XYZ file of C-alpha atoms in Angstrom:
117
model
C 4.394 120.536 -22.049
C 6.192 123.750 -22.956
C 8.311 125.513 -20.357
C 7.128 129.071 -19.698
C 9.416 131.820 -20.945
C 11.034 133.711 -18.055
C 11.950 137.326 -18.762
C 12.631 140.459 -16.801
C 9.624 142.694 -17.362
C 8.630 146.160 -16.321
C 5.409 146.700 -14.405
C 3.818 148.006 -17.607
C 4.873 144.879 -19.516
C 3.593 142.638 -16.735
C 0.219 144.397 -16.746
C 0.048 144.092 -20.548
C 0.773 140.355 -20.256
C -1.981 139.950 -17.648
C -4.394 141.907 -19.853
C -3.513 139.697 -22.854
C -4.029 136.533 -20.787
C -7.398 137.694 -19.488
C -8.489 138.690 -22.992
C -7.605 135.269 -24.404
C -9.007 133.204 -21.515
C -11.690 135.527 -20.194
C -15.411 135.367 -20.574
C -17.997 132.872 -19.496
C -17.182 129.990 -21.843
C -13.526 129.595 -22.844
C -12.246 127.987 -19.664
C -15.354 125.794 -19.455
C -14.715 124.543 -22.994
C -11.018 124.011 -22.303
C -11.663 122.151 -19.034
C -14.223 119.954 -20.796
C -11.735 119.115 -23.574
C -8.994 118.458 -21.022
C -11.228 116.160 -18.967
C -12.202 114.227 -22.123
C -8.795 114.283 -23.784
C -8.921 110.625 -24.912
C -12.353 110.929 -26.526
C -13.709 112.224 -29.811
C -15.035 115.685 -29.036
C -17.350 116.800 -31.791
C -19.071 120.174 -31.900
C -22.430 118.638 -30.951
C -20.924 116.673 -28.069
C -19.199 119.758 -26.663
C -22.401 121.786 -27.010
C -24.379 119.079 -25.221
C -21.856 118.786 -22.371
C -21.027 122.487 -21.823
C -24.395 123.333 -20.369
C -26.143 126.458 -21.630
C -23.844 127.411 -24.514
C -25.497 128.210 -27.840
C -24.181 126.855 -31.140
C -23.282 130.369 -32.273
C -21.322 131.118 -29.084
C -19.574 127.731 -29.107
C -18.525 128.284 -32.711
C -17.130 131.738 -31.865
C -15.269 130.547 -28.770
C -13.775 127.477 -30.496
C -12.627 129.684 -33.383
C -10.882 132.073 -30.953
C -9.272 129.193 -29.052
C -8.033 127.765 -32.356
C -6.651 131.152 -33.502
C -4.732 131.376 -30.222
C -3.322 127.847 -30.727
C -5.032 126.447 -27.621
C -7.338 124.022 -29.467
C -7.022 122.054 -32.700
C -9.848 121.489 -35.147
C -9.665 118.290 -37.207
C -12.125 117.571 -40.019
C -12.823 113.836 -40.073
C -13.336 111.991 -43.352
C -16.787 110.711 -42.477
C -20.234 111.056 -43.961
C -21.673 113.290 -42.793
C -18.497 115.255 -42.146
C -17.661 115.578 -38.467
C -15.169 117.881 -36.804
C -13.148 116.869 -33.763
C -11.701 119.368 -31.272
C -8.788 118.738 -28.913
C -6.446 120.638 -26.633
C -3.005 121.437 -28.010
C 0.130 120.967 -25.938
C 0.276 124.760 -25.713
C -3.348 124.820 -24.548
C -2.524 122.340 -21.798
C 0.055 124.823 -20.474
C -2.874 126.942 -19.233
C -3.961 124.386 -16.622
C -1.305 125.044 -13.944
C -2.439 128.678 -14.072
C -6.110 127.740 -13.733
C -5.365 125.391 -10.824
C -3.682 128.291 -9.021
C -6.756 130.430 -9.721
C -9.023 127.670 -8.374
C -6.983 127.489 -5.160
C -7.048 131.266 -4.761
C -10.773 131.444 -5.514
C -11.631 128.736 -2.971
C -9.529 130.479 -0.330
C -11.129 133.817 -1.188
C -14.665 132.428 -0.892
C -13.770 130.987 2.504
C -12.225 134.261 3.647
C -15.225 136.442 2.764
C -17.898 134.138 4.238
């Protein structure tokens, strides 16, 4: 797994970095897709399988989200030499670097829910 880059940053740069992170990972589906792929890392994860397992996502939305995750180097798309052609999706090493961040968010979110009960 890649080591995060440590840099001195101004408040403005830090806010821009947070905004970039939220833009890349935000929305209803991206983290759900990534967590699914991470939890099934040793399996073949075809488009249809992901759509079936990520409850409620449409084919159009899944296609859009996978494309954006691929553009941002978080997911790989591999066309298999089968008939009919199938496409397999998997997390990249860079994509896996997101999970310590999401675990921190999970911890914070659970604590927050408990606090505001």
